[in-house]
C-alpha positions as a printed Julia matrix, in Angstrom:
329×3 Matrix{Float64}:
 -25.61   -2.29   12.41
 -23.85    0.52   14.33
 -23.58    3.83   12.5
 -20.51    5.36   10.91
 -19.52    7.03   14.18
 -18.67    3.55   15.5
 -15.31    3.48   13.7
 -13.64    6.1    15.86
 -10.82    4.79   17.99
 -10.03    5.77   21.57
  -7.59    8.41   20.31
 -10.31   10.22   18.37
  -9.24    9.04   14.91
 -11.98    8.19   12.43
 -11.09    4.99   10.57
 -12.49    5.36    7.07
  -9.86    3.51    4.99
  -9.43   -0.26    4.63
  -6.62   -1.94    2.74
  -7.62   -5.42    1.6
  -4.91   -7.95    0.74
  -6.15  -10.49   -1.79
  -3.02  -12.67   -1.61
   0.25  -12.89    0.31
   2.1   -14.06   -2.84
   4.28  -11.9    -5.04
   6.18  -12.45   -8.26
   9.05  -10.2    -7.1
  11.49  -10.48   -4.19
  12.29   -6.87   -3.33
  15.25   -6.72   -0.97
  13.35   -4.69    1.64
  10.25   -6.92    1.54
  10.75  -10.66    0.91
  13.85  -12.89    1.13
  14.96  -14.2    -2.26
  14.36  -17.81   -1.16
  11.06  -17.22    0.67
   8.48  -19.95    0.06
   6.42  -19.95    3.27
   3.28  -18.51    1.72
  -0.15  -19.29    3.08
  -2.13  -22.06    1.41
  -4.66  -20.62   -1.07
  -7.4   -22.54    0.75
  -6.82  -20.2     3.7
  -7.46  -17.1     1.6
 -10.95  -15.7     1.69
 -12.78  -16.23   -1.56
 -14.11  -13.19   -3.4
 -17.59  -13.45   -1.88
 -16.13  -13.68    1.64
 -13.87  -10.7     1.03
 -16.75   -8.68   -0.36
 -18.87   -9.58    2.67
 -16.26   -8.37    5.17
 -15.47   -5.27    3.13
 -19.18   -4.53    2.94
 -19.41   -4.61    6.73
 -16.57   -2.08    6.98
 -18.26    0.18    4.44
 -21.52   -0.13    6.35
 -19.65    1.03    9.44
 -18.28    4.15    7.77
 -15.25    3.11    5.7
 -15.25    5.16    2.49
 -11.98    4.1     0.84
 -10.87    0.59   -0.12
  -7.5    -0.33   -1.6
  -6.7    -3.8    -2.94
  -3.17   -4.94   -2.11
  -1.06   -8.06   -1.68
   1.54   -9.44   -2.01
   0.94   -8.71   -5.66
  -2.85   -8.55   -6.17
  -2.66   -9.24   -9.9
  -1.39  -12.75   -9.19
  -4.85  -13.56   -7.76
  -7.19  -15.04  -10.34
 -10.58  -13.54  -11.06
  -9.8   -10.2    -9.44
 -12.29   -8.22  -11.59
 -15.1   -10.28  -10.03
 -14.14   -8.95   -6.6
 -13.64   -5.43   -7.96
 -17.15   -5.34   -9.39
 -18.63   -6.52   -6.09
 -16.73   -3.9    -4.11
 -17.44   -1.07   -6.55
 -21.18   -1.74   -6.09
 -21.08   -1.28   -2.29
 -23.4     1.58   -1.24
 -21.44    4.34    0.43
 -18.03    3.46   -1.0
 -16.38    6.58   -2.45
 -12.97    5.38   -3.6
 -11.65    2.03   -4.85
  -7.96    1.79   -5.7
  -5.24   -0.83   -6.16
  -1.54   -1.15   -5.39
   0.59   -3.23   -7.75
   4.19   -3.82   -8.73
   3.09   -3.39  -12.34
   4.57   -6.58  -13.79
   1.13   -7.84  -14.94
  -0.57   -4.5   -15.38
  -0.35   -4.36  -19.18
  -2.77   -7.23  -19.67
  -5.11   -6.36  -16.79
  -5.33   -2.54  -16.77
  -8.31   -2.07  -19.08
 -10.4    -4.81  -17.41
  -9.69   -3.48  -13.92
 -10.64    0.04  -14.96
 -13.88   -1.19  -16.51
 -14.65   -3.22  -13.36
 -14.43   -0.15  -11.13
 -10.87    0.52   -9.94
 -10.32    4.27  -10.14
  -6.76    4.87   -8.96
  -3.45    3.01   -9.02
  -0.28    3.01   -6.96
   2.59    1.34   -8.83
   5.89    0.41   -7.18
   8.86    1.75   -9.13
  12.14    2.32   -7.3
  14.35    3.05  -10.3
  14.43    3.39  -14.09
  17.81    1.64  -14.28
  17.16   -1.91  -15.51
  20.17   -3.4   -13.7
  19.31   -1.68  -10.44
  15.69   -2.75  -10.82
  16.71   -6.39  -11.27
  19.04   -6.18   -8.26
  16.3    -4.73   -6.02
  13.41   -6.94   -7.18
  15.17  -10.14   -8.19
  13.73  -10.02  -11.73
  14.72   -8.38  -15.0
  11.26   -7.06  -15.82
  11.43   -3.26  -15.77
  10.11   -3.18  -19.35
   6.97   -5.06  -18.26
   6.29   -2.43  -15.59
   6.79    0.5   -17.95
   4.47   -1.06  -20.53
   1.96   -1.64  -17.75
   2.08    2.02  -16.78
   1.48    3.01  -20.38
  -1.53    0.65  -20.54
  -2.92    2.01  -17.27
  -2.65    5.59  -18.52
  -4.38    4.61  -21.76
  -7.15    2.87  -19.78
  -7.96    6.15  -18.01
  -6.58    5.63  -14.52
  -6.06    8.93  -12.7
  -4.14    9.69  -10.71
  -1.38    7.11  -11.1
   1.09    7.29   -8.24
   4.6     5.88   -8.48
   5.88    4.62   -5.12
   9.66    4.5    -4.74
  11.26    3.06   -1.61
  14.42    5.08   -1.0
  17.35    3.28    0.59
  20.43    4.93    2.03
  22.46    4.0    -1.06
  19.85    5.08   -3.63
  21.62    7.52   -5.99
  19.89   10.88   -5.99
  20.3    11.08   -9.75
  17.96    8.09  -10.08
  15.28   10.05   -8.23
  15.81   12.95  -10.61
  15.23   10.55  -13.51
  12.05    9.26  -11.86
  10.82   12.83  -11.44
  11.5    13.58  -15.09
   9.64   10.4   -16.07
   6.69   11.35  -13.86
   6.62   14.83  -15.41
   6.53   13.46  -18.96
   3.66   11.08  -18.24
   1.59   13.04  -15.71
   2.28   10.68  -12.79
   2.72   11.55   -9.11
   6.01   10.37   -7.59
   6.1     9.48   -3.9
   9.3     8.6    -2.03
   8.91    6.22    0.91
  11.12    5.42    3.87
  11.55    1.65    4.42
  10.09    0.18    7.61
  11.54   -2.64    9.78
   8.8    -5.15    8.94
  10.32   -8.65    8.88
  14.03   -9.34    8.75
  14.29   -7.94    5.24
  12.85   -4.62    6.41
  15.16   -4.56    9.42
  18.08   -5.23    7.1
  17.31   -2.18    4.95
  18.77    1.21    5.84
  16.79    4.29    4.95
  17.29    8.02    5.32
  15.2    10.97    6.49
  13.36   11.94    3.33
  12.2    15.38    4.4
  15.4    17.21    3.49
  15.87   15.09    0.36
  12.33   15.97   -0.7
  12.98   19.67   -0.2
  16.2    19.42   -2.21
  14.56   17.61   -5.12
  11.61   20.01   -5.04
  13.86   23.04   -5.26
  15.85   21.51   -8.11
  12.68   20.78  -10.11
  10.9    24.06   -9.37
   8.27   22.63   -7.01
   6.59   24.37   -4.08
   4.68   22.94   -1.06
   1.15   21.92   -1.98
  -1.82   19.75   -1.13
  -2.23   16.84   -3.53
  -3.64   13.35   -3.7
  -6.96   12.06   -2.44
  -7.95   12.63    1.17
  -5.82   12.99    4.28
  -3.06   10.55    3.4
   0.41   10.36    4.97
   2.37   12.04    2.15
   3.61   15.64    2.17
   3.71   17.15   -1.3
   5.41   19.68   -3.55
   4.01   20.58   -6.97
   4.79   22.68  -10.01
   2.48   25.38  -11.36
  -0.77   23.74  -12.41
   0.37   20.55  -10.63
   1.89   19.19  -13.84
   4.48   17.52  -11.6
   3.91   16.42   -8.01
   6.43   14.96   -5.59
   5.52   13.47   -2.22
   7.43   11.98    0.69
   6.1     9.4     3.15
   8.14    9.36    6.36
   6.91    6.67    8.77
  10.29    6.47   10.49
  11.7    10.02   10.67
   8.4    11.91   11.09
   5.61    9.45   11.79
   2.0    10.38   11.0
   0.32    8.1    13.54
  -1.76   10.9    15.06
  -3.8    11.13   11.86
  -3.81    7.42   10.93
  -7.17    6.55    9.38
  -6.55    3.0     8.15
  -6.52   -0.67    9.06
  -5.57   -3.72    7.0
  -7.34   -6.97    6.19
  -5.06   -9.9     5.36
  -5.83  -12.41    2.62
  -7.13  -14.85    5.25
  -9.39  -12.22    6.78
  -7.11  -11.31    9.69
  -7.62   -7.68   10.69
  -4.35   -5.87   11.45
  -4.75   -2.64   13.4
  -1.21   -1.25   12.97
   1.84   -2.21   10.94
   4.0    -1.8    14.03
   2.09   -4.11   16.38
   1.09   -7.75   16.43
  -2.51   -6.88   17.43
  -4.95   -8.65   15.12
  -8.48  -10.02   15.0
  -9.31  -13.28   13.11
 -12.37  -12.0    11.25
 -11.92  -14.54    8.48
 -11.9   -17.45   10.91
 -14.98  -16.05   12.64
 -16.76  -15.74    9.3
 -15.97  -19.33    8.33
 -17.12  -20.54   11.73
 -20.56  -19.1    11.0
 -20.49  -15.68   12.68
 -23.38  -13.43   11.71
 -22.91  -10.01   10.15
 -23.96   -8.45   13.45
 -21.31  -10.45   15.36
 -18.62   -9.57   12.83
 -19.59   -5.89   12.97
 -19.33   -5.96   16.76
 -15.85   -7.48   16.5
 -14.79   -4.78   14.03
 -16.05   -1.98   16.28
 -14.31   -3.48   19.32
 -11.06   -3.9    17.37
 -11.06   -0.29   16.18
 -11.58    0.86   19.75
  -8.36   -0.96   20.67
  -6.24    0.39   17.78
  -2.75    1.3    19.09
  -1.87    4.97   19.33
   1.32    4.65   17.27
   3.96    2.27   16.0
   7.12    1.51   17.99
   9.42    0.88   15.03
  12.05    3.31   16.29
  12.3     1.85   19.79
  11.37   -1.79   19.06
  12.29   -2.55   15.43
  12.35   -6.27   16.23
   8.66   -6.34   17.15
   7.21   -7.36   13.75
   8.56  -10.67   12.45
   5.98  -11.15    9.68
   6.9    -9.86    6.24
   5.02   -6.98    4.63
   3.4    -9.26    2.04
   1.86  -11.26    4.91
   0.15   -8.14    6.27
  -0.88   -6.35    3.11
   0.97   -3.4     1.62
């Protein structure tokens, strides 16, 4: 198998981070992600089973990927997830295994996931207002998410990052409340600009978060800092001793494509090279057609070499018709 230097694209970026979607299904219908009436999910038979996912992920790790994140859809809707987690956590060379979730099912799964090998969590939480939460997500289940966060903290997850998508009409006072909540519980809060992925994404208006981040940081006594794990896309401010950390992720106003280190694997094994392009490689189909590990590794290396330089969301927002849950968060 080619060495770790193989996963360097033609723009000189080392790809060491793979996001693995275990399902395209979700139990929420966030206004910027999925239409309320959406039912066109992939058939579960098309999803890779846990052994197939672990095989592909293992090839990426063998080629130099050091970070894996399990995503969806909502990954906790996929049965038997700890089985996959244990297989991934045992991969030689893997340094970081994390999971993104909306938190609705986290209370009953947190301890088992932590014991299986997940180290870090990102939890979607746009507001602490129950009515606003129900309006954004389509479900009155904020209490489930907050109990899930409590269970995750008790299970020993660290850090726990709260991801809040900020829309143009998001009241700034709600972000202050989220910051206060993060301070009380030792969480990291990250504000994210929505992207025009699918018609729901294109129908969501965001704002430039850089100035908003600076304003919130000044109000809460935070200063610019380096936080998080690795060279991620967020820019951070922290308090003394990093008891409170705020980050902003700005894919639209100040894109970070020059340092992009990630690709995404869909639930059916499709490799997506960039959120802003249709480019993909059907690794799952190749695997099920009998491709050897060597052939799959060659396809991965060739795909990384062709990774686009940057997204074109600002000039061609209509380019991506698939919804975010169909790509992997």
